[in-house]
Amino acid sequence: MGQDQTKQQIEKGLHLYQSNQTKKALRVWMRVLEKSADPAGRFRVLGCLITAHAEMGRYKDMLKFAVVQIDTARELEDPDFLTESYLNLARSNEKLCEFQKTISYCKTCLNMQGTTVSLQLNGQVSLSMGNAFLGLSIFQKALECFEKA
């Protein structure tokens, strides 16, 4: 599957998802994931799958796709993709109440300063970290993170 076809299929899945046809959208995205040779397209479709599974409350599946997305980001050797994928990994672990892991992945995101995406995602990273500290009952650090967010 070429880049253009991958992009079209991702958009088709997004349209289906926005039309509340979640199962059809997931099938389209899974097909893209299986057939696409374009790493950037695979990264994007993994992001769609992560978001969809998060919204459905399927956090273990969310985590599974986040791990694959990290591998894809490493393959692309792009710090922006890597930052975004670590945030998705942190969010997945947050939803699964793995708060120590969440904090660790959030710190990894924050240490990737200087990338274009990292500046845009800092608020989201701080929010996830704050939620993790809250889950661990470390209220002062949670408050600090929420203020940064």
Tab-separated table of N, CA and C in Angstrom:
chain	number	residue	atom	x	y	z
A	1	MET	N	0.851	-1.174	0.000
A	1	MET	CA	0.000	0.000	0.000
A	1	MET	C	0.894	1.233	0.000
A	2	GLY	N	0.714	2.112	-1.003
A	2	GLY	CA	1.529	3.309	-1.110
A	2	GLY	C	1.093	4.398	-0.150
A	3	GLN	N	1.888	5.465	-0.121
A	3	GLN	CA	1.610	6.565	0.806
A	3	GLN	C	0.248	7.199	0.569
A	4	ASP	N	-0.088	7.453	-0.695
A	4	ASP	CA	-1.371	8.089	-1.001
A	4	ASP	C	-2.537	7.196	-0.602
A	5	GLN	N	-2.422	5.918	-0.922
A	5	GLN	CA	-3.491	4.980	-0.579
A	5	GLN	C	-3.613	4.834	0.939
A	6	THR	N	-2.494	4.815	1.622
A	6	THR	CA	-2.505	4.744	3.089
A	6	THR	C	-3.229	5.959	3.660
A	7	LYS	N	-2.891	7.132	3.149
A	7	LYS	CA	-3.527	8.360	3.628
A	7	LYS	C	-5.027	8.332	3.368
A	8	GLN	N	-5.439	7.886	2.192
A	8	GLN	CA	-6.865	7.814	1.857
A	8	GLN	C	-7.603	6.861	2.789
A	9	GLN	N	-6.995	5.731	3.084
A	9	GLN	CA	-7.637	4.749	3.952
A	9	GLN	C	-7.735	5.258	5.393
A	10	ILE	N	-6.709	5.960	5.839
A	10	ILE	CA	-6.749	6.544	7.182
A	10	ILE	C	-7.894	7.556	7.256
A	11	GLU	N	-8.010	8.394	6.227
A	11	GLU	CA	-9.087	9.385	6.183
A	11	GLU	C	-10.452	8.710	6.129
A	12	LYS	N	-10.548	7.628	5.376
A	12	LYS	CA	-11.802	6.869	5.309
A	12	LYS	C	-12.173	6.361	6.703
A	13	GLY	N	-11.191	5.826	7.411
A	13	GLY	CA	-11.417	5.346	8.779
A	13	GLY	C	-11.844	6.469	9.705
A	14	LEU	N	-11.221	7.638	9.575
A	14	LEU	CA	-11.591	8.783	10.401
A	14	LEU	C	-13.033	9.215	10.137
A	15	HIS	N	-13.418	9.217	8.865
A	15	HIS	CA	-14.796	9.582	8.511
A	15	HIS	C	-15.780	8.579	9.128
A	16	LEU	N	-15.467	7.307	9.022
A	16	LEU	CA	-16.330	6.275	9.622
A	16	LEU	C	-16.403	6.443	11.133
A	17	TYR	N	-15.272	6.711	11.733
A	17	TYR	CA	-15.216	6.865	13.195
A	17	TYR	C	-16.043	8.067	13.640
A	18	GLN	N	-15.920	9.160	12.922
A	18	GLN	CA	-16.680	10.363	13.262
A	18	GLN	C	-18.173	10.187	13.012
A	19	SER	N	-18.520	9.210	12.164
A	19	SER	CA	-19.928	8.897	11.892
A	19	SER	C	-20.452	7.820	12.848
A	20	ASN	N	-19.701	7.560	13.914
A	20	ASN	CA	-20.053	6.537	14.916
A	20	ASN	C	-20.123	5.120	14.351
A	21	GLN	N	-19.337	4.867	13.331
A	21	GLN	CA	-19.210	3.523	12.781
A	21	GLN	C	-17.849	2.968	13.207
A	22	THR	N	-17.708	2.821	14.511
A	22	THR	CA	-16.415	2.496	15.117
A	22	THR	C	-15.857	1.166	14.621
A	23	LYS	N	-16.673	0.129	14.571
A	23	LYS	CA	-16.178	-1.188	14.146
A	23	LYS	C	-15.648	-1.153	12.723
A	24	LYS	N	-16.350	-0.468	11.841
A	24	LYS	CA	-15.885	-0.359	10.452
A	24	LYS	C	-14.577	0.421	10.387
A	25	ALA	N	-14.496	1.496	11.164
A	25	ALA	CA	-13.266	2.298	11.185
A	25	ALA	C	-12.094	1.462	11.678
A	26	LEU	N	-12.315	0.692	12.741
A	26	LEU	CA	-11.232	-0.150	13.266
A	26	LEU	C	-10.783	-1.175	12.236
A	27	ARG	N	-11.724	-1.743	11.496
A	27	ARG	CA	-11.354	-2.714	10.450
A	27	ARG	C	-10.509	-2.052	9.365
A	28	VAL	N	-10.912	-0.849	8.953
A	28	VAL	CA	-10.149	-0.122	7.921
A	28	VAL	C	-8.737	0.149	8.431
A	29	TRP	N	-8.617	0.647	9.656
A	29	TRP	CA	-7.301	0.973	10.202
A	29	TRP	C	-6.435	-0.267	10.397
A	30	MET	N	-7.047	-1.367	10.819
A	30	MET	CA	-6.261	-2.599	10.996
A	30	MET	C	-5.740	-3.096	9.647
A	31	ARG	N	-6.558	-2.951	8.611
A	31	ARG	CA	-6.124	-3.342	7.271
A	31	ARG	C	-4.935	-2.476	6.833
A	32	VAL	N	-5.019	-1.183	7.103
A	32	VAL	CA	-3.914	-0.273	6.770
A	32	VAL	C	-2.657	-0.700	7.515
A	33	LEU	N	-2.820	-1.013	8.789
A	33	LEU	CA	-1.677	-1.410	9.611
A	33	LEU	C	-1.016	-2.673	9.072
A	34	GLU	N	-1.829	-3.612	8.604
A	34	GLU	CA	-1.305	-4.877	8.078
A	34	GLU	C	-0.617	-4.710	6.726
A	35	LYS	N	-1.164	-3.805	5.880
A	35	LYS	CA	-0.702	-3.744	4.492
A	35	LYS	C	0.255	-2.608	4.172
A	36	SER	N	0.280	-1.572	5.000
A	36	SER	CA	1.081	-0.404	4.661
A	36	SER	C	2.560	-0.635	4.913
A	37	ALA	N	3.358	-0.192	3.945
A	37	ALA	CA	4.812	-0.251	4.088
A	37	ALA	C	5.371	1.115	4.466
A	38	ASP	N	4.500	2.117	4.516
A	38	ASP	CA	4.888	3.492	4.809
A	38	ASP	C	4.938	3.695	6.326
A	39	PRO	N	6.141	3.845	6.904
A	39	PRO	CA	6.243	3.986	8.363
A	39	PRO	C	5.493	5.198	8.921
A	40	ALA	N	5.503	6.322	8.223
A	40	ALA	CA	4.785	7.504	8.709
A	40	ALA	C	3.282	7.257	8.711
A	41	GLY	N	2.792	6.580	7.693
A	41	GLY	CA	1.379	6.216	7.645
A	41	GLY	C	1.016	5.245	8.746
A	42	ARG	N	1.897	4.284	8.978
A	42	ARG	CA	1.666	3.324	10.066
A	42	ARG	C	1.627	4.046	11.412
A	43	PHE	N	2.517	5.011	11.591
A	43	PHE	CA	2.539	5.779	12.834
A	43	PHE	C	1.206	6.492	13.029
A	44	ARG	N	0.727	7.116	11.971
A	44	ARG	CA	-0.529	7.865	12.066
A	44	ARG	C	-1.708	6.937	12.346
A	45	VAL	N	-1.770	5.813	11.669
A	45	VAL	CA	-2.892	4.889	11.888
A	45	VAL	C	-2.828	4.294	13.300
A	46	LEU	N	-1.641	4.086	13.801
A	46	LEU	CA	-1.503	3.622	15.187
A	46	LEU	C	-2.047	4.668	16.158
A	47	GLY	N	-1.807	5.939	15.865
A	47	GLY	CA	-2.369	7.009	16.683
A	47	GLY	C	-3.894	6.978	16.681
A	48	CYS	N	-4.473	6.713	15.516
A	48	CYS	CA	-5.936	6.598	15.422
A	48	CYS	C	-6.437	5.423	16.255
A	49	LEU	N	-5.759	4.298	16.160
A	49	LEU	CA	-6.146	3.107	16.927
A	49	LEU	C	-5.997	3.341	18.427
A	50	ILE	N	-4.947	4.020	18.822
A	50	ILE	CA	-4.729	4.331	20.244
A	50	ILE	C	-5.868	5.203	20.764
A	51	THR	N	-6.197	6.244	20.025
A	51	THR	CA	-7.270	7.148	20.439
A	51	THR	C	-8.608	6.424	20.515
A	52	ALA	N	-8.910	5.635	19.502
A	52	ALA	CA	-10.186	4.906	19.480
A	52	ALA	C	-10.292	3.941	20.658
A	53	HIS	N	-9.229	3.204	20.913
A	53	HIS	CA	-9.264	2.245	22.024
A	53	HIS	C	-9.332	2.957	23.372
A	54	ALA	N	-8.702	4.110	23.477
A	54	ALA	CA	-8.790	4.887	24.719
A	54	ALA	C	-10.228	5.320	24.963
A	55	GLU	N	-10.876	5.807	23.913
A	55	GLU	CA	-12.251	6.277	24.049
A	55	GLU	C	-13.232	5.144	24.330
A	56	MET	N	-12.878	3.935	23.917
A	56	MET	CA	-13.745	2.776	24.174
A	56	MET	C	-13.438	2.121	25.523
A	57	GLY	N	-12.384	2.588	26.186
A	57	GLY	CA	-12.014	2.002	27.474
A	57	GLY	C	-11.234	0.708	27.355
A	58	ARG	N	-10.687	0.444	26.210
A	58	ARG	CA	-9.876	-0.760	25.979
A	58	ARG	C	-8.402	-0.403	26.161
A	59	TYR	N	-8.025	-0.268	27.418
A	59	TYR	CA	-6.713	0.277	27.726
A	59	TYR	C	-5.570	-0.698	27.452
A	60	LYS	N	-5.814	-1.987	27.570
A	60	LYS	CA	-4.745	-2.953	27.249
A	60	LYS	C	-4.445	-2.933	25.753
A	61	ASP	N	-5.489	-2.800	24.938
A	61	ASP	CA	-5.277	-2.674	23.492
A	61	ASP	C	-4.581	-1.358	23.169
A	62	MET	N	-4.979	-0.321	23.879
A	62	MET	CA	-4.331	0.991	23.725
A	62	MET	C	-2.830	0.861	23.979
A	63	LEU	N	-2.476	0.174	25.051
A	63	LEU	CA	-1.073	-0.039	25.398
A	63	LEU	C	-0.352	-0.842	24.318
A	64	LYS	N	-1.007	-1.872	23.829
A	64	LYS	CA	-0.409	-2.718	22.793
A	64	LYS	C	-0.051	-1.881	21.554
A	65	PHE	N	-0.972	-1.024	21.124
A	65	PHE	CA	-0.705	-0.181	19.953
A	65	PHE	C	0.327	0.897	20.257
A	66	ALA	N	0.359	1.373	21.486
A	66	ALA	CA	1.357	2.381	21.870
A	66	ALA	C	2.768	1.807	21.794
A	67	VAL	N	2.922	0.554	22.179
A	67	VAL	CA	4.239	-0.101	22.105
A	67	VAL	C	4.670	-0.252	20.650
A	68	VAL	N	3.739	-0.631	19.788
A	68	VAL	CA	4.055	-0.759	18.361
A	68	VAL	C	4.398	0.618	17.785
A	69	GLN	N	3.690	1.647	18.261
A	69	GLN	CA	3.954	2.998	17.774
A	69	GLN	C	5.354	3.469	18.166
A	70	ILE	N	5.799	3.106	19.361
A	70	ILE	CA	7.167	3.458	19.792
A	70	ILE	C	8.187	2.837	18.833
A	71	ASP	N	7.979	1.570	18.512
A	71	ASP	CA	8.893	0.888	17.586
A	71	ASP	C	8.894	1.572	16.217
A	72	THR	N	7.712	1.982	15.765
A	72	THR	CA	7.598	2.666	14.474
A	72	THR	C	8.308	4.015	14.523
A	73	ALA	N	8.151	4.738	15.634
A	73	ALA	CA	8.817	6.035	15.788
A	73	ALA	C	10.331	5.866	15.783
A	74	ARG	N	10.809	4.824	16.419
A	74	ARG	CA	12.264	4.570	16.415
A	74	ARG	C	12.753	4.261	15.013
A	75	GLU	N	11.943	3.518	14.263
A	75	GLU	CA	12.283	3.197	12.876
A	75	GLU	C	12.378	4.473	12.038
A	76	LEU	N	11.482	5.421	12.303
A	76	LEU	CA	11.475	6.684	11.566
A	76	LEU	C	12.607	7.614	11.984
A	77	GLU	N	13.170	7.384	13.174
A	77	GLU	CA	14.251	8.204	13.723
A	77	GLU	C	13.877	9.684	13.739
A	78	ASP	N	12.636	9.960	14.131
A	78	ASP	CA	12.145	11.335	14.195
A	78	ASP	C	11.804	11.653	15.642
A	79	PRO	N	12.466	12.648	16.246
A	79	PRO	CA	12.219	12.954	17.658
A	79	PRO	C	10.780	13.404	17.945
A	80	ASP	N	10.125	14.049	16.976
A	80	ASP	CA	8.732	14.457	17.172
A	80	ASP	C	7.826	13.235	17.305
A	81	PHE	N	8.021	12.268	16.423
A	81	PHE	CA	7.227	11.041	16.493
A	81	PHE	C	7.511	10.290	17.792
A	82	LEU	N	8.768	10.279	18.185
A	82	LEU	CA	9.145	9.576	19.404
A	82	LEU	C	8.508	10.224	20.638
A	83	THR	N	8.500	11.543	20.685
A	83	THR	CA	7.880	12.255	21.803
A	83	THR	C	6.393	11.928	21.887
A	84	GLU	N	5.719	11.996	20.759
A	84	GLU	CA	4.280	11.700	20.728
A	84	GLU	C	3.994	10.266	21.145
A	85	SER	N	4.831	9.344	20.699
A	85	SER	CA	4.591	7.940	21.038
A	85	SER	C	4.849	7.665	22.524
A	86	TYR	N	5.829	8.346	23.109
A	86	TYR	CA	6.051	8.180	24.551
A	86	TYR	C	4.875	8.743	25.354
A	87	LEU	N	4.288	9.835	24.862
A	87	LEU	CA	3.102	10.365	25.542
A	87	LEU	C	1.956	9.361	25.464
A	88	ASN	N	1.769	8.735	24.312
A	88	ASN	CA	0.720	7.720	24.184
A	88	ASN	C	0.989	6.529	25.104
A	89	LEU	N	2.252	6.172	25.241
A	89	LEU	CA	2.615	5.085	26.152
A	89	LEU	C	2.342	5.489	27.603
A	90	ALA	N	2.652	6.723	27.938
A	90	ALA	CA	2.382	7.223	29.291
A	90	ALA	C	0.886	7.220	29.568
A	91	ARG	N	0.095	7.705	28.627
A	91	ARG	CA	-1.363	7.741	28.796
A	91	ARG	C	-1.936	6.333	28.968
A	92	SER	N	-1.421	5.397	28.193
A	92	SER	CA	-1.890	4.011	28.295
A	92	SER	C	-1.635	3.468	29.693
A	93	ASN	N	-0.440	3.696	30.182
A	93	ASN	CA	-0.101	3.210	31.518
A	93	ASN	C	-0.892	3.942	32.594
A	94	GLU	N	-1.175	5.213	32.379
A	94	GLU	CA	-2.002	5.971	33.327
A	94	GLU	C	-3.387	5.328	33.442
A	95	LYS	N	-3.976	4.990	32.304
A	95	LYS	CA	-5.314	4.379	32.304
A	95	LYS	C	-5.311	3.009	32.974
A	96	LEU	N	-4.176	2.333	32.918
A	96	LEU	CA	-4.051	1.009	33.548
A	96	LEU	C	-3.548	1.098	34.988
A	97	CYS	N	-3.491	2.318	35.520
A	97	CYS	CA	-3.054	2.580	36.904
A	97	CYS	C	-1.611	2.158	37.162
A	98	GLU	N	-0.808	2.204	36.139
A	98	GLU	CA	0.627	1.946	36.257
A	98	GLU	C	1.312	3.310	36.395
A	99	PHE	N	1.126	3.925	37.558
A	99	PHE	CA	1.499	5.321	37.730
A	99	PHE	C	3.004	5.562	37.700
A	100	GLN	N	3.800	4.639	38.231
A	100	GLN	CA	5.262	4.811	38.181
A	100	GLN	C	5.752	4.818	36.732
A	101	LYS	N	5.193	3.927	35.926
A	101	LYS	CA	5.570	3.881	34.507
A	101	LYS	C	5.131	5.158	33.802
A	102	THR	N	3.927	5.625	34.137
A	102	THR	CA	3.424	6.864	33.543
A	102	THR	C	4.390	8.011	33.804
A	103	ILE	N	4.814	8.143	35.051
A	103	ILE	CA	5.739	9.219	35.419
A	103	ILE	C	7.055	9.082	34.653
A	104	SER	N	7.546	7.873	34.561
A	104	SER	CA	8.800	7.634	33.851
A	104	SER	C	8.689	8.027	32.373
A	105	TYR	N	7.605	7.625	31.715
A	105	TYR	CA	7.435	7.965	30.301
A	105	TYR	C	7.198	9.460	30.108
A	106	CYS	N	6.497	10.083	31.045
A	106	CYS	CA	6.297	11.533	30.963
A	106	CYS	C	7.630	12.264	31.099
A	107	LYS	N	8.476	11.798	32.015
A	107	LYS	CA	9.799	12.416	32.167
A	107	LYS	C	10.617	12.255	30.892
A	108	THR	N	10.481	11.107	30.243
A	108	THR	CA	11.171	10.890	28.975
A	108	THR	C	10.704	11.923	27.954
A	109	CYS	N	9.396	12.162	27.896
A	109	CYS	CA	8.859	13.188	26.981
A	109	CYS	C	9.437	14.564	27.285
A	110	LEU	N	9.460	14.907	28.551
A	110	LEU	CA	9.951	16.227	28.946
A	110	LEU	C	11.440	16.386	28.672
A	111	ASN	N	12.178	15.280	28.704
A	111	ASN	CA	13.612	15.320	28.419
A	111	ASN	C	13.903	15.454	26.927
A	112	MET	N	12.880	15.305	26.107
A	112	MET	CA	13.053	15.436	24.656
A	112	MET	C	12.767	16.864	24.215
A	113	GLN	N	13.071	17.826	25.064
A	113	GLN	CA	12.824	19.230	24.762
A	113	GLN	C	13.542	19.625	23.488
A	114	GLY	N	12.958	20.588	22.812
A	114	GLY	CA	13.593	21.088	21.600
A	114	GLY	C	12.934	20.579	20.341
A	115	THR	N	12.134	19.529	20.459
A	115	THR	CA	11.415	19.078	19.273
A	115	THR	C	10.176	19.943	19.121
A	116	THR	N	9.696	20.053	17.915
A	116	THR	CA	8.514	20.875	17.639
A	116	THR	C	7.314	20.363	18.420
A	117	VAL	N	7.105	19.063	18.391
A	117	VAL	CA	5.940	18.463	19.037
A	117	VAL	C	6.037	18.566	20.551
A	118	SER	N	7.231	18.424	21.100
A	118	SER	CA	7.364	18.433	22.563
A	118	SER	C	6.852	19.731	23.158
A	119	LEU	N	7.072	20.840	22.469
A	119	LEU	CA	6.584	22.120	22.967
A	119	LEU	C	5.061	22.174	22.961
A	120	GLN	N	4.454	21.540	21.977
A	120	GLN	CA	2.999	21.522	21.872
A	120	GLN	C	2.371	20.541	22.859
A	121	LEU	N	3.096	19.515	23.217
A	121	LEU	CA	2.539	18.461	24.070
A	121	LEU	C	2.858	18.622	25.546
A	122	ASN	N	3.661	19.616	25.915
A	122	ASN	CA	4.074	19.764	27.310
A	122	ASN	C	2.900	19.814	28.280
A	123	GLY	N	1.836	20.504	27.917
A	123	GLY	CA	0.662	20.584	28.782
A	123	GLY	C	0.029	19.227	28.994
A	124	GLN	N	-0.071	18.448	27.926
A	124	GLN	CA	-0.658	17.111	28.027
A	124	GLN	C	0.236	16.177	28.841
A	125	VAL	N	1.530	16.321	28.655
A	125	VAL	CA	2.474	15.506	29.426
A	125	VAL	C	2.351	15.847	30.915
A	126	SER	N	2.301	17.141	31.233
A	126	SER	CA	2.175	17.562	32.629
A	126	SER	C	0.854	17.093	33.232
A	127	LEU	N	-0.193	17.097	32.447
A	127	LEU	CA	-1.488	16.614	32.923
A	127	LEU	C	-1.443	15.124	33.249
A	128	SER	N	-0.858	14.331	32.368
A	128	SER	CA	-0.734	12.892	32.626
A	128	SER	C	0.134	12.627	33.850
A	129	MET	N	1.225	13.381	33.963
A	129	MET	CA	2.102	13.200	35.114
A	129	MET	C	1.365	13.590	36.403
A	130	GLY	N	0.607	14.673	36.350
A	130	GLY	CA	-0.174	15.083	37.511
A	130	GLY	C	-1.184	14.026	37.918
A	131	ASN	N	-1.846	13.427	36.938
A	131	ASN	CA	-2.803	12.355	37.229
A	131	ASN	C	-2.104	11.160	37.878
A	132	ALA	N	-0.896	10.860	37.414
A	132	ALA	CA	-0.145	9.739	37.989
A	132	ALA	C	0.247	10.031	39.438
A	133	PHE	N	0.730	11.241	39.688
A	133	PHE	CA	1.069	11.604	41.070
A	133	PHE	C	-0.180	11.588	41.951
A	134	LEU	N	-1.296	12.012	41.402
A	134	LEU	CA	-2.549	11.968	42.145
A	134	LEU	C	-2.918	10.521	42.481
A	135	GLY	N	-2.732	9.640	41.508
A	135	GLY	CA	-2.995	8.209	41.733
A	135	GLY	C	-2.106	7.605	42.804
A	136	LEU	N	-0.921	8.168	42.955
A	136	LEU	CA	0.021	7.696	43.981
A	136	LEU	C	-0.143	8.462	45.300
A	137	SER	N	-1.105	9.368	45.334
A	137	SER	CA	-1.376	10.203	46.522
A	137	SER	C	-0.205	11.114	46.880
A	138	ILE	N	0.509	11.567	45.875
A	138	ILE	CA	1.584	12.541	46.072
A	138	ILE	C	1.014	13.880	45.606
A	139	PHE	N	0.262	14.489	46.509
A	139	PHE	CA	-0.592	15.606	46.136
A	139	PHE	C	0.164	16.876	45.758
A	140	GLN	N	1.261	17.176	46.439
A	140	GLN	CA	2.007	18.393	46.132
A	140	GLN	C	2.580	18.327	44.715
A	141	LYS	N	3.167	17.187	44.352
A	141	LYS	CA	3.727	17.051	43.003
A	141	LYS	C	2.612	17.053	41.958
A	142	ALA	N	1.465	16.456	42.304
A	142	ALA	CA	0.325	16.464	41.386
A	142	ALA	C	-0.108	17.903	41.111
A	143	LEU	N	-0.208	18.684	42.165
A	143	LEU	CA	-0.621	20.083	42.033
A	143	LEU	C	0.374	20.859	41.165
A	144	GLU	N	1.662	20.635	41.378
A	144	GLU	CA	2.689	21.316	40.588
A	144	GLU	C	2.535	20.985	39.102
A	145	CYS	N	2.285	19.723	38.820
A	145	CYS	CA	2.112	19.304	37.429
A	145	CYS	C	0.861	19.920	36.823
A	146	PHE	N	-0.224	19.941	37.587
A	146	PHE	CA	-1.466	20.529	37.086
A	146	PHE	C	-1.291	22.020	36.810
A	147	GLU	N	-0.519	22.698	37.652
A	147	GLU	CA	-0.259	24.118	37.418
A	147	GLU	C	0.559	24.325	36.151
A	148	LYS	N	1.519	23.437	35.882
A	148	LYS	CA	2.304	23.529	34.661
A	148	LYS	C	1.425	23.281	33.439
A	149	ALA	N	0.510	22.333	33.583
A	149	ALA	CA	-0.382	21.995	32.465
A	149	ALA	C	-1.232	23.183	32.093
